[in-house]
């Protein structure tokens, strides 16, 4: 089963990390520095059936953008959730989503050292970026492409309307009476190439009745 295979790999990885000295324990878990205590802690987990939760895929790019947008410009803890800092203690507000039918907002007080340690767990490791740019502002070609954009923007915009002589030649090429005159020369003909459907975007409001 997938759950048992995952359980075996995770517990084996924890044991290997413990032997290599890569695990650090703080607070209530400091006793797990002892090898026997750490083994006793993992023993019940090897006998328990695990549930591997595979989250369903996002419904589309809009849902993925909304999910990632919550984390790009936010920190682990906003200033409004910090309630008090005194005598080396930090009190802050947090939400306990395991509480059923009760207010989930609670207050936790930690020592300043423990608060900073937990806060730094949300800091990205070296080499990771919270926001990755693409296109013109991608890191690989940002300087030359932005310089080219600035150069193009400083040049005068080209004239979008044809010269008057071209408008007159176009008017003589059509024998049908002109429907719309060129706003610049007055002699040219504006050619209708198609129609845009009405109310195609944005969508019209739905009837609330």
Coordinates of C-alpha atoms in Angstrom, one line a residue:
X1 CA 0.0 0.0 0.0
X2 CA 1.0 3.6 -0.6
X3 CA 0.6 4.6 3.0
X4 CA 2.9 1.9 4.3
X5 CA 5.5 2.5 1.8
X6 CA 5.5 6.2 2.6
X7 CA 5.6 5.4 6.3
X8 CA 8.7 3.2 5.8
X9 CA 10.5 5.8 3.8
X10 CA 9.8 8.7 6.2
X11 CA 10.7 6.8 9.3
X12 CA 13.9 5.5 7.7
X13 CA 14.8 9.1 6.6
X14 CA 14.2 10.4 10.2
X15 CA 16.5 7.7 11.7
X16 CA 19.2 8.4 9.2
X17 CA 19.0 12.2 9.8
X18 CA 19.2 11.5 13.6
X19 CA 22.3 9.4 13.2
X20 CA 23.9 12.1 11.0
X21 CA 23.2 14.7 13.7
X22 CA 20.9 16.7 11.3
X23 CA 17.9 16.9 13.7
X24 CA 17.7 19.6 16.4
X25 CA 15.2 19.4 19.2
X26 CA 14.0 22.4 21.3
X27 CA 11.4 23.1 24.0
X28 CA 9.4 20.0 25.0
X29 CA 11.3 17.8 22.6
X30 CA 14.8 18.3 24.0
X31 CA 14.7 14.9 25.6
X32 CA 14.7 13.3 22.1
X33 CA 18.4 14.1 21.8
X34 CA 18.9 10.7 23.5
X35 CA 19.0 7.9 21.0
X36 CA 16.9 5.6 23.2
X37 CA 14.2 8.2 23.7
X38 CA 14.2 9.0 20.0
X39 CA 13.7 5.3 19.2
X40 CA 10.9 5.0 21.7
X41 CA 9.2 8.0 20.2
X42 CA 9.3 6.5 16.7
X43 CA 8.3 2.9 17.7
X44 CA 4.6 3.5 18.0
X45 CA 4.5 5.4 14.7
X46 CA 5.8 2.3 12.9
X47 CA 2.8 0.2 14.1
X48 CA 0.1 2.8 13.3
X49 CA -1.7 2.9 10.0
X50 CA -1.0 6.1 8.2
X51 CA -3.3 8.0 5.9
X52 CA -1.7 9.4 2.9
X53 CA -3.7 12.5 1.9
X54 CA -3.3 13.4 -1.8
X55 CA -4.9 16.8 -2.4
X56 CA -6.9 17.1 -5.6
X57 CA -5.5 19.2 -8.3
X58 CA -6.5 22.9 -8.7
X59 CA -9.6 23.6 -10.7
X60 CA -7.6 25.8 -13.1
X61 CA -5.1 28.7 -13.4
X62 CA -7.4 31.1 -11.6
X63 CA -7.6 28.9 -8.5
X64 CA -3.8 28.4 -8.5
X65 CA -3.2 32.1 -8.8
X66 CA -5.5 32.8 -5.9
X67 CA -3.8 30.2 -3.8
X68 CA -0.2 31.4 -4.5
X69 CA -1.3 35.1 -4.2
X70 CA -1.8 34.6 -0.5
X71 CA 1.9 34.0 0.0
X72 CA 3.8 36.2 -2.4
X73 CA 3.5 39.5 -0.5
X74 CA 2.7 38.2 3.0
X75 CA 5.0 37.3 5.9
X76 CA 4.5 34.5 8.4
X77 CA 2.9 36.8 11.0
X78 CA 1.3 40.2 10.4
X79 CA 1.8 43.0 12.9
X80 CA -1.9 42.9 13.9
X81 CA -1.4 39.5 15.4
X82 CA 1.3 40.6 17.7
X83 CA -0.4 41.4 21.0
X84 CA 2.4 42.1 23.6
X85 CA 6.1 42.0 24.0
X86 CA 7.4 42.3 27.6
X87 CA 9.9 40.6 30.0
X88 CA 11.3 38.4 27.3
X89 CA 7.8 37.0 26.4
X90 CA 5.9 37.5 23.1
X91 CA 2.1 37.1 23.0
X92 CA 0.5 36.7 19.6
X93 CA -2.8 35.6 18.1
X94 CA -3.2 32.3 16.2
X95 CA -6.0 30.1 14.9
X96 CA -6.6 26.5 16.0
X97 CA -8.4 24.9 13.2
X98 CA -8.9 21.7 15.1
X99 CA -11.4 23.2 17.5
X100 CA -14.9 22.4 16.5
X101 CA -17.9 24.6 17.2
X102 CA -15.7 26.9 19.2
X103 CA -13.8 30.1 18.4
X104 CA -10.6 29.2 16.6
X105 CA -8.8 32.4 17.5
X106 CA -6.4 31.8 20.5
X107 CA -3.5 33.5 22.2
X108 CA -0.1 31.9 22.6
X109 CA 2.8 33.3 24.7
X110 CA 6.4 32.2 24.0
X111 CA 9.8 33.2 25.0
X112 CA 11.5 35.7 22.6
X113 CA 14.1 33.0 21.6
X114 CA 11.4 30.4 20.8
X115 CA 9.3 33.0 19.0
X116 CA 12.2 34.0 16.8
X117 CA 13.1 30.4 16.1
X118 CA 9.6 29.6 14.9
X119 CA 9.4 32.7 12.9
X120 CA 12.6 31.9 11.1
X121 CA 11.2 28.6 10.0
X122 CA 9.2 30.5 7.4
X123 CA 12.3 32.1 5.9
X124 CA 13.2 30.7 2.5
X125 CA 16.5 28.8 2.3
X126 CA 19.4 30.4 0.2
X127 CA 18.8 30.1 -3.5
X128 CA 15.0 30.2 -3.2
X129 CA 12.9 33.2 -4.3
X130 CA 9.4 34.1 -3.1
X131 CA 8.5 35.8 -6.4
X132 CA 10.1 34.6 -9.7
X133 CA 9.8 37.0 -12.6
X134 CA 9.4 36.0 -16.2
X135 CA 9.3 37.6 -19.6
X136 CA 10.9 41.1 -19.8
X137 CA 11.8 41.2 -16.1
X138 CA 13.2 37.6 -15.9
X139 CA 16.6 37.6 -14.2
X140 CA 18.5 36.1 -17.1
X141 CA 17.7 38.8 -19.7
X142 CA 16.3 41.6 -17.5
X143 CA 19.0 44.2 -18.0
X144 CA 19.4 44.1 -21.8
X145 CA 15.6 43.7 -22.5
X146 CA 14.6 46.5 -20.1
X147 CA 17.3 48.7 -21.7
X148 CA 15.8 48.0 -25.1
X149 CA 12.3 48.8 -23.9
X150 CA 13.4 52.1 -22.5
X151 CA 15.1 52.9 -25.8
X152 CA 12.0 52.1 -27.8
X153 CA 9.8 54.1 -25.5
X154 CA 11.9 57.2 -26.0
X155 CA 11.6 57.1 -29.8
X156 CA 8.6 59.1 -31.3
X157 CA 5.5 57.0 -31.9
X158 CA 5.0 56.2 -35.6
X159 CA 2.1 57.8 -37.4
X160 CA -0.7 55.2 -37.4
X161 CA -2.8 57.0 -40.1
X162 CA -1.7 56.8 -43.8
X163 CA -0.6 60.0 -45.6
X164 CA -3.4 62.0 -47.3
X165 CA -2.3 60.9 -50.8
X166 CA -2.7 57.3 -49.9
X167 CA -6.2 58.0 -48.6
X168 CA -7.2 59.7 -51.8
X169 CA -5.9 56.8 -53.9
X170 CA -7.9 54.4 -51.8
X171 CA -11.0 56.5 -52.2
X172 CA -10.7 56.5 -56.0
X173 CA -10.3 52.7 -56.0
X174 CA -13.8 52.2 -54.6
X175 CA -16.7 53.2 -56.8
X176 CA -19.3 52.7 -54.0
X177 CA -20.3 55.8 -52.1
X178 CA -18.2 56.1 -49.0
X179 CA -19.9 55.4 -45.7
X180 CA -17.3 56.9 -43.4
X181 CA -14.8 59.5 -44.3
X182 CA -11.2 59.6 -43.1
X183 CA -11.0 62.0 -40.1
X184 CA -7.6 63.3 -41.3
X185 CA -7.9 64.1 -45.0
X186 CA -11.7 64.0 -45.5
X187 CA -11.3 62.1 -48.8
X188 CA -10.4 58.7 -47.8
X189 CA -12.8 55.8 -47.0
X190 CA -12.8 53.8 -43.8
X191 CA -13.5 50.2 -44.7
X192 CA -15.6 48.1 -42.4
X193 CA -13.9 44.7 -42.0
X194 CA -16.2 43.2 -39.4
X195 CA -18.5 43.6 -36.4
X196 CA -17.9 42.9 -32.8
X197 CA -20.8 41.2 -31.0
X198 CA -22.5 43.3 -28.4
X199 CA -21.9 42.5 -24.7
X200 CA -19.3 39.9 -25.5
X201 CA -17.1 41.1 -22.6
X202 CA -17.7 41.8 -19.9
X203 CA -20.6 39.5 -19.6
X204 CA -24.0 41.2 -19.0
X205 CA -25.3 41.0 -15.5
X206 CA -27.6 38.0 -14.7
X207 CA -31.2 38.5 -13.9
X208 CA -31.7 38.3 -10.1
X209 CA -35.5 37.6 -10.4

